[in-house]
Amino acid sequence: MQIGKVIRRYRKEKRMTQEEMASRLGVTASAVNKWENDNSYPDITLLAPIARLLGISLDRLLSFREELTDKEIHAFVRELDAMGKERSYEEVVLWAKKKLEQYPDCGPLLWQTALLLDAQRMTKKVPGGERYDAYLHSLYRRALESGDENVRYHAADALFGFYIRKKQYHEAEDCLKYFSMQDPLRKIKQAQLYEAAGRRPEAYKTYEGLLFGEYQVLSGALQMLCHLALEDGDLKKARLFADKLGALAGCFEMGKYYEAAPGFEIAVLEKDAETVVRIVQEMLSGLEQIGSFSENSLYEHMDFKEVSEEFREEMKKSLLDAFQDEEKFEFLKGNQRWEELTGVSKGEREGIKLY
């Protein structure tokens, strides 16, 4: 980081105007403005007074490197981890502080160092470890100021855990703003926050909602993978995805209809009459339980709209309409059970039993 940027950052942290800084240093506001815009540098005799005024060390003021390479960061973290196994915690912290003074604005280094030091003091059960709270907190907060979204994300994740341990729930909730509303990790953390705060019904409901939402995502992905495999003519792979899709529906208690339906198209393409008839019977029978997941204990804290009888009948009608494709289902012509289930022989739709 250029010295001008360092001056600007810490001046603003001190809530000091350029004019106020200039007055205290005995220079003009224009001079301070030029420093911060890297149009000129402070006289060498002013470096120590500037550092004292900003409350930082000369090392930090003169830190010209803003970032380390990933390789350098990993090497530092490995060394810090190794030191934690051999030296006292206090020695490790002092060593880390000196390193960070050279790179005070390297976001990845800040949050990884804070996370590792935080973990080490808990693992080693450092006596009086809470006296390091302020320092570790400052590292996390500085990482949150990074221009790198990924760094802010990881810093917020770590800081959330820090606040939860301290039972600072309001501060923990503030960390959630660094996560997308659609991020499953945000939902997990929201549930953890409810649980920690003793709001158990909300915790259950949030976890259950996450399960239900992730089922929708996973089933959608498997459906598209199955579709791609079918387009490529790879029935073996398509069957694999269909089997996983049915198993997923079973795992999430979605009902027999959703467990059976994925294998239908593949069985039709293979002209496997016995399997097609079995699946159709299971699908039609499963229509009676469409929406039954809403009554399952897996989602007992969630609110669902009741599935109406009209909706079930509409689904049944749509299925039976689809089964009238004579060309597609020609291989089933004359199959008594198929005709009984679908009514294709006489177009009899009314009163078909859902076995």
CSV table of C-alpha atoms in Angstrom, one decimal:
chain,number,residue,atom,x,y,z
A,1,MET,CA,0.0,0.0,0.0
A,2,GLN,CA,1.3,3.5,-0.9
A,3,ILE,CA,2.1,5.7,2.1
A,4,GLY,CA,-0.6,8.2,1.0
A,5,LYS,CA,-3.3,5.5,1.2
A,6,VAL,CA,-2.0,4.5,4.6
A,7,ILE,CA,-2.3,8.1,5.8
A,8,ARG,CA,-5.8,8.5,4.4
A,9,ARG,CA,-7.0,5.3,5.9
A,10,TYR,CA,-5.8,5.9,9.5
A,11,ARG,CA,-6.7,9.6,9.4
A,12,LYS,CA,-10.3,8.7,8.6
A,13,GLU,CA,-10.3,6.1,11.3
A,14,LYS,CA,-9.3,8.9,13.7
A,15,ARG,CA,-12.2,11.0,12.3
A,16,MET,CA,-9.7,13.7,11.5
A,17,THR,CA,-10.0,16.1,8.6
A,18,GLN,CA,-7.1,17.0,6.4
A,19,GLU,CA,-7.1,20.5,7.9
A,20,GLU,CA,-6.9,19.2,11.4
A,21,MET,CA,-4.0,16.9,10.6
A,22,ALA,CA,-2.2,19.6,8.8
A,23,SER,CA,-2.7,22.0,11.8
A,24,ARG,CA,-1.2,19.4,14.2
A,25,LEU,CA,1.8,18.7,12.0
A,26,GLY,CA,2.4,22.4,11.1
A,27,VAL,CA,1.9,21.9,7.4
A,28,THR,CA,-0.8,23.0,4.9
A,29,ALA,CA,-3.9,21.1,4.2
A,30,SER,CA,-2.8,21.1,0.6
A,31,ALA,CA,0.3,19.2,1.6
A,32,VAL,CA,-1.7,16.5,3.3
A,33,ASN,CA,-4.0,16.2,0.2
A,34,LYS,CA,-0.9,15.7,-2.0
A,35,TRP,CA,0.4,13.0,0.3
A,36,GLU,CA,-2.9,11.1,0.2
A,37,ASN,CA,-3.1,11.3,-3.6
A,38,ASP,CA,0.5,10.2,-3.9
A,39,ASN,CA,1.5,13.4,-5.6
A,40,SER,CA,4.2,13.9,-3.1
A,41,TYR,CA,5.7,12.3,0.0
A,42,PRO,CA,6.0,13.7,3.6
A,43,ASP,CA,9.4,15.0,4.6
A,44,ILE,CA,11.4,12.3,6.4
A,45,THR,CA,11.4,14.4,9.6
A,46,LEU,CA,7.6,14.2,9.6
A,47,LEU,CA,7.3,10.4,9.5
A,48,ALA,CA,7.5,9.8,13.2
A,49,PRO,CA,5.1,12.6,14.1
A,50,ILE,CA,2.6,11.3,11.5
A,51,ALA,CA,2.8,7.8,12.9
A,52,ARG,CA,2.3,9.0,16.4
A,53,LEU,CA,-0.6,11.2,15.3
A,54,LEU,CA,-2.3,8.4,13.5
A,55,GLY,CA,-1.6,5.9,16.4
A,56,ILE,CA,0.3,3.5,14.2
A,57,SER,CA,3.9,2.3,14.0
A,58,LEU,CA,6.5,3.5,11.5
A,59,ASP,CA,6.5,0.0,10.1
A,60,ARG,CA,2.8,0.3,9.3
A,61,LEU,CA,3.1,3.8,7.9
A,62,LEU,CA,5.9,2.7,5.6
A,63,SER,CA,4.2,-0.5,4.4
A,64,PHE,CA,4.4,-0.2,0.7
A,65,ARG,CA,3.2,-3.8,-0.1
A,66,GLU,CA,-0.5,-4.1,0.1
A,67,GLU,CA,-0.8,-7.8,-0.7
A,68,LEU,CA,1.2,-11.0,-0.5
A,69,THR,CA,1.0,-13.8,-3.0
A,70,ASP,CA,-1.1,-16.8,-2.1
A,71,LYS,CA,2.0,-18.8,-1.9
A,72,GLU,CA,3.6,-16.4,0.6
A,73,ILE,CA,0.4,-16.4,2.7
A,74,HIS,CA,0.2,-20.1,2.8
A,75,ALA,CA,3.9,-20.3,3.8
A,76,PHE,CA,3.3,-17.8,6.6
A,77,VAL,CA,0.2,-19.7,7.9
A,78,ARG,CA,2.1,-23.0,7.8
A,79,GLU,CA,4.9,-21.4,9.8
A,80,LEU,CA,2.5,-19.9,12.3
A,81,ASP,CA,0.8,-23.2,12.7
A,82,ALA,CA,4.1,-25.0,13.3
A,83,MET,CA,5.2,-22.4,15.9
A,84,GLY,CA,1.9,-22.9,17.8
A,85,LYS,CA,3.0,-26.5,18.5
A,86,GLU,CA,6.4,-25.5,19.7
A,87,ARG,CA,6.3,-22.1,21.4
A,88,SER,CA,4.1,-20.4,24.0
A,89,TYR,CA,0.9,-18.8,22.7
A,90,GLU,CA,2.2,-15.3,23.7
A,91,GLU,CA,5.4,-15.8,21.6
A,92,VAL,CA,3.3,-16.9,18.6
A,93,VAL,CA,1.0,-13.8,18.9
A,94,LEU,CA,4.0,-11.4,19.2
A,95,TRP,CA,5.6,-13.0,16.1
A,96,ALA,CA,2.3,-12.7,14.2
A,97,LYS,CA,1.9,-9.1,15.2
A,98,LYS,CA,5.4,-8.2,13.8
A,99,LYS,CA,4.6,-9.9,10.5
A,100,LEU,CA,1.2,-8.2,10.2
A,101,GLU,CA,2.8,-4.8,10.8
A,102,GLN,CA,4.6,-5.3,7.5
A,103,TYR,CA,1.4,-6.1,5.7
A,104,PRO,CA,-1.4,-4.3,7.7
A,105,ASP,CA,-3.9,-4.3,4.8
A,106,CYS,CA,-3.4,-7.8,3.4
A,107,GLY,CA,-7.0,-9.1,3.9
A,108,PRO,CA,-6.3,-12.8,3.4
A,109,LEU,CA,-3.4,-12.7,5.8
A,110,LEU,CA,-5.4,-10.9,8.4
A,111,TRP,CA,-8.4,-13.3,8.5
A,112,GLN,CA,-6.3,-16.4,8.2
A,113,THR,CA,-4.0,-15.3,11.0
A,114,ALA,CA,-6.9,-14.3,13.3
A,115,LEU,CA,-8.6,-17.6,12.6
A,116,LEU,CA,-5.5,-19.7,13.3
A,117,LEU,CA,-4.6,-17.8,16.5
A,118,ASP,CA,-8.2,-18.0,17.6
A,119,ALA,CA,-8.2,-21.8,17.1
A,120,GLN,CA,-4.8,-22.2,18.8
A,121,ARG,CA,-5.9,-20.5,22.0
A,122,MET,CA,-9.0,-22.7,22.2
A,123,THR,CA,-7.1,-25.9,21.4
A,124,LYS,CA,-4.2,-25.2,23.8
A,125,LYS,CA,-6.7,-23.9,26.4
A,126,VAL,CA,-4.5,-20.8,27.0
A,127,PRO,CA,-4.9,-19.5,30.5
A,128,GLY,CA,-6.5,-16.0,30.4
A,129,GLY,CA,-7.0,-16.4,26.7
A,130,GLU,CA,-9.8,-13.9,26.7
A,131,ARG,CA,-7.2,-11.1,27.1
A,132,TYR,CA,-6.4,-11.6,23.4
A,133,ASP,CA,-10.0,-11.0,22.4
A,134,ALA,CA,-9.5,-7.3,21.5
A,135,TYR,CA,-6.5,-8.0,19.2
A,136,LEU,CA,-8.2,-10.9,17.4
A,137,HIS,CA,-11.4,-8.9,17.0
A,138,SER,CA,-9.4,-6.1,15.5
A,139,LEU,CA,-7.9,-8.5,12.9
A,140,TYR,CA,-11.3,-9.8,11.9
A,141,ARG,CA,-12.7,-6.3,11.6
A,142,ARG,CA,-9.8,-5.1,9.5
A,143,ALA,CA,-10.3,-8.1,7.2
A,144,LEU,CA,-13.9,-7.1,6.8
A,145,GLU,CA,-12.7,-3.8,5.2
A,146,SER,CA,-10.9,-5.7,2.4
A,147,GLY,CA,-11.8,-4.8,-1.1
A,148,ASP,CA,-11.9,-8.6,-1.8
A,149,GLU,CA,-15.4,-10.0,-1.5
A,150,ASN,CA,-14.0,-13.5,-0.8
A,151,VAL,CA,-11.9,-12.2,2.1
A,152,ARG,CA,-14.9,-10.3,3.6
A,153,TYR,CA,-17.0,-13.5,3.3
A,154,HIS,CA,-14.4,-15.6,5.2
A,155,ALA,CA,-13.8,-12.9,7.7
A,156,ALA,CA,-17.5,-12.5,8.4
A,157,ASP,CA,-17.8,-16.3,8.7
A,158,ALA,CA,-15.0,-16.5,11.3
A,159,LEU,CA,-16.2,-13.3,13.2
A,160,PHE,CA,-19.7,-14.8,13.4
A,161,GLY,CA,-18.3,-17.7,15.4
A,162,PHE,CA,-16.3,-15.4,17.5
A,163,TYR,CA,-19.4,-13.4,18.5
A,164,ILE,CA,-21.5,-16.5,19.1
A,165,ARG,CA,-18.9,-17.8,21.6
A,166,LYS,CA,-19.0,-14.5,23.4
A,167,LYS,CA,-22.8,-14.5,23.3
A,168,GLN,CA,-22.8,-11.2,21.5
A,169,TYR,CA,-25.8,-12.1,19.4
A,170,HIS,CA,-26.6,-8.7,18.0
A,171,GLU,CA,-23.0,-8.4,16.6
A,172,ALA,CA,-23.2,-11.9,15.3
A,173,GLU,CA,-26.4,-11.1,13.4
A,174,ASP,CA,-24.7,-8.1,11.9
A,175,CYS,CA,-22.1,-10.4,10.2
A,176,LEU,CA,-24.9,-12.0,8.2
A,177,LYS,CA,-25.1,-9.0,5.9
A,178,TYR,CA,-21.9,-10.2,4.3
A,179,PHE,CA,-23.7,-13.3,3.0
A,180,SER,CA,-26.1,-13.4,0.1
A,181,MET,CA,-29.8,-14.0,1.1
A,182,GLN,CA,-29.6,-17.1,-1.0
A,183,ASP,CA,-26.5,-18.5,0.5
A,184,PRO,CA,-27.2,-21.7,2.5
A,185,LEU,CA,-24.4,-20.8,4.9
A,186,ARG,CA,-26.3,-17.7,5.8
A,187,LYS,CA,-29.4,-19.7,6.6
A,188,ILE,CA,-27.4,-22.1,8.7
A,189,LYS,CA,-25.8,-19.3,10.7
A,190,GLN,CA,-29.2,-17.7,11.1
A,191,ALA,CA,-30.5,-20.9,12.6
A,192,GLN,CA,-27.4,-21.2,14.8
A,193,LEU,CA,-28.1,-17.7,16.0
A,194,TYR,CA,-31.7,-18.6,16.9
A,195,GLU,CA,-30.5,-21.7,18.7
A,196,ALA,CA,-27.8,-19.8,20.7
A,197,ALA,CA,-30.3,-17.2,21.7
A,198,GLY,CA,-32.8,-19.8,22.9
A,199,ARG,CA,-35.2,-19.3,20.0
A,200,ARG,CA,-35.6,-23.0,19.3
A,201,PRO,CA,-38.8,-23.0,17.2
A,202,GLU,CA,-37.2,-20.4,14.8
A,203,ALA,CA,-34.1,-22.5,14.7
A,204,TYR,CA,-36.0,-25.6,13.7
A,205,LYS,CA,-38.0,-23.8,11.1
A,206,THR,CA,-34.9,-22.3,9.5
A,207,TYR,CA,-33.1,-25.6,9.4
A,208,GLU,CA,-36.2,-27.3,7.9
A,209,GLY,CA,-36.6,-24.6,5.4
A,210,LEU,CA,-33.0,-25.0,4.4
A,211,LEU,CA,-33.5,-28.8,3.9
A,212,PHE,CA,-36.6,-28.2,1.8
A,213,GLY,CA,-35.0,-25.6,-0.3
A,214,GLU,CA,-31.9,-27.6,-0.9
A,215,TYR,CA,-34.0,-30.5,-2.0
A,216,GLN,CA,-35.5,-28.3,-4.7
A,217,VAL,CA,-32.0,-27.3,-5.8
A,218,LEU,CA,-30.6,-30.8,-5.8
A,219,SER,CA,-33.6,-32.4,-7.6
A,220,GLY,CA,-33.5,-29.7,-10.2
A,221,ALA,CA,-29.8,-30.3,-10.9
A,222,LEU,CA,-30.3,-34.1,-11.1
A,223,GLN,CA,-33.3,-33.6,-13.5
A,224,MET,CA,-31.2,-31.5,-15.8
A,225,LEU,CA,-28.3,-34.0,-15.7
A,226,CYS,CA,-30.7,-36.8,-16.6
A,227,HIS,CA,-32.1,-34.6,-19.4
A,228,LEU,CA,-28.5,-34.0,-20.7
A,229,ALA,CA,-27.7,-37.7,-20.6
A,230,LEU,CA,-30.9,-38.6,-22.5
A,231,GLU,CA,-30.1,-36.0,-25.2
A,232,ASP,CA,-26.7,-37.6,-25.5
A,233,GLY,CA,-28.2,-41.0,-25.8
A,234,ASP,CA,-26.5,-42.3,-22.7
A,235,LEU,CA,-29.2,-44.3,-21.0
A,236,LYS,CA,-26.9,-45.8,-18.5
A,237,LYS,CA,-25.9,-42.4,-17.1
A,238,ALA,CA,-29.5,-41.2,-17.4
A,239,ARG,CA,-30.7,-44.2,-15.3
A,240,LEU,CA,-28.0,-43.4,-12.7
A,241,PHE,CA,-29.3,-39.8,-12.3
A,242,ALA,CA,-32.9,-41.0,-12.3
A,243,ASP,CA,-32.2,-43.5,-9.6
A,244,LYS,CA,-30.5,-40.8,-7.5
A,245,LEU,CA,-33.4,-38.5,-8.1
A,246,GLY,CA,-35.9,-41.1,-6.8
A,247,ALA,CA,-33.7,-41.9,-3.8
A,248,LEU,CA,-33.4,-38.2,-3.1
A,249,ALA,CA,-37.2,-37.8,-3.0
A,250,GLY,CA,-37.3,-40.8,-0.6
A,251,CYS,CA,-34.7,-39.3,1.6
A,252,PHE,CA,-36.5,-36.0,1.9
A,253,GLU,CA,-39.9,-37.7,2.3
A,254,MET,CA,-41.4,-36.1,-0.8
A,255,GLY,CA,-43.8,-39.0,-1.4
A,256,LYS,CA,-44.2,-42.1,-3.7
A,257,TYR,CA,-45.0,-40.1,-6.8
A,258,TYR,CA,-41.7,-38.3,-6.8
A,259,GLU,CA,-39.8,-41.4,-6.0
A,260,ALA,CA,-41.3,-43.3,-8.9
A,261,ALA,CA,-41.6,-40.7,-11.7
A,262,PRO,CA,-37.9,-40.2,-12.5
A,263,GLY,CA,-37.5,-43.6,-14.1
A,264,PHE,CA,-40.5,-43.3,-16.4
A,265,GLU,CA,-39.0,-41.8,-19.5
A,266,ILE,CA,-36.0,-44.2,-19.4
A,267,ALA,CA,-38.3,-47.2,-19.1
A,268,VAL,CA,-40.3,-45.9,-22.1
A,269,LEU,CA,-37.2,-45.4,-24.2
A,270,GLU,CA,-36.1,-48.9,-23.4
A,271,LYS,CA,-39.6,-50.2,-24.2
A,272,ASP,CA,-39.6,-52.0,-20.9
A,273,ALA,CA,-43.4,-52.7,-20.6
A,274,GLU,CA,-43.3,-54.3,-17.2
A,275,THR,CA,-41.3,-51.4,-15.6
A,276,VAL,CA,-43.4,-48.7,-17.4
A,277,VAL,CA,-46.7,-50.3,-16.1
A,278,ARG,CA,-45.2,-50.6,-12.6
A,279,ILE,CA,-44.1,-46.9,-12.5
A,280,VAL,CA,-47.4,-45.7,-13.9
A,281,GLN,CA,-49.3,-47.5,-11.2
A,282,GLU,CA,-47.0,-46.1,-8.5
A,283,MET,CA,-47.3,-42.6,-10.0
A,284,LEU,CA,-51.1,-42.7,-10.1
A,285,SER,CA,-51.3,-44.2,-6.7
A,286,GLY,CA,-48.8,-41.6,-5.4
A,287,LEU,CA,-51.1,-38.8,-6.5
A,288,GLU,CA,-53.2,-39.5,-3.5
A,289,GLN,CA,-50.3,-38.5,-1.3
A,290,ILE,CA,-49.1,-35.5,-3.2
A,291,GLY,CA,-48.1,-32.8,-0.7
A,292,SER,CA,-48.0,-35.4,2.2
A,293,PHE,CA,-44.5,-34.1,3.0
A,294,SER,CA,-46.1,-31.1,4.6
A,295,GLU,CA,-47.4,-33.4,7.4
A,296,ASN,CA,-44.0,-35.2,7.9
A,297,SER,CA,-42.1,-34.6,11.1
A,298,LEU,CA,-39.1,-33.6,8.9
A,299,TYR,CA,-40.9,-30.3,8.2
A,300,GLU,CA,-43.2,-30.0,11.2
A,301,HIS,CA,-42.3,-26.3,12.0
A,302,MET,CA,-42.9,-25.1,8.4
A,303,ASP,CA,-46.1,-23.8,6.9
A,304,PHE,CA,-47.3,-25.2,3.6
A,305,LYS,CA,-50.3,-24.4,1.4
A,306,GLU,CA,-52.7,-27.3,1.5
A,307,VAL,CA,-52.8,-29.4,-1.8
A,308,SER,CA,-56.4,-29.3,-3.0
A,309,GLU,CA,-58.3,-32.2,-4.4
A,310,GLU,CA,-58.8,-30.2,-7.6
A,311,PHE,CA,-55.0,-30.0,-8.0
A,312,ARG,CA,-54.7,-33.7,-7.7
A,313,GLU,CA,-57.4,-34.3,-10.2
A,314,GLU,CA,-55.7,-31.9,-12.6
A,315,MET,CA,-52.4,-33.7,-12.3
A,316,LYS,CA,-54.2,-37.0,-12.9
A,317,LYS,CA,-55.9,-35.6,-16.0
A,318,SER,CA,-52.6,-34.3,-17.3
A,319,LEU,CA,-50.9,-37.7,-16.8
A,320,LEU,CA,-53.7,-39.6,-18.5
A,321,ASP,CA,-53.7,-37.1,-21.4
A,322,ALA,CA,-50.0,-37.7,-21.9
A,323,PHE,CA,-50.5,-41.5,-22.0
A,324,GLN,CA,-52.7,-41.1,-25.1
A,325,ASP,CA,-49.7,-40.7,-27.3
A,326,GLU,CA,-50.2,-43.8,-29.4
A,327,GLU,CA,-46.9,-43.6,-31.2
A,328,LYS,CA,-44.8,-43.2,-28.1
A,329,PHE,CA,-46.6,-46.0,-26.2
A,330,GLU,CA,-47.2,-48.3,-29.2
A,331,PHE,CA,-45.2,-51.0,-27.6
A,332,LEU,CA,-47.8,-51.2,-24.8
A,333,LYS,CA,-50.7,-51.8,-27.2
A,334,GLY,CA,-52.7,-54.7,-25.9
A,335,ASN,CA,-51.2,-54.7,-22.5
A,336,GLN,CA,-54.2,-55.2,-20.3
A,337,ARG,CA,-52.8,-53.6,-17.2
A,338,TRP,CA,-51.7,-50.6,-19.1
A,339,GLU,CA,-55.1,-50.1,-20.6
A,340,GLU,CA,-56.8,-50.5,-17.2
A,341,LEU,CA,-54.6,-47.9,-15.6
A,342,THR,CA,-54.7,-45.4,-18.4
A,343,GLY,CA,-58.0,-46.0,-20.0
A,344,VAL,CA,-56.4,-45.8,-23.5
A,345,SER,CA,-58.4,-48.7,-25.0
A,346,LYS,CA,-61.8,-46.9,-24.7
A,347,GLY,CA,-60.8,-43.5,-23.5
A,348,GLU,CA,-62.4,-44.3,-20.2
A,349,ARG,CA,-61.2,-41.7,-17.7
A,350,GLU,CA,-63.8,-41.6,-15.1
A,351,GLY,CA,-63.6,-43.9,-12.1
A,352,ILE,CA,-60.1,-45.2,-12.8
A,353,LYS,CA,-58.8,-46.7,-9.6
A,354,LEU,CA,-55.6,-45.4,-8.1
A,355,TYR,CA,-54.1,-48.6,-6.7
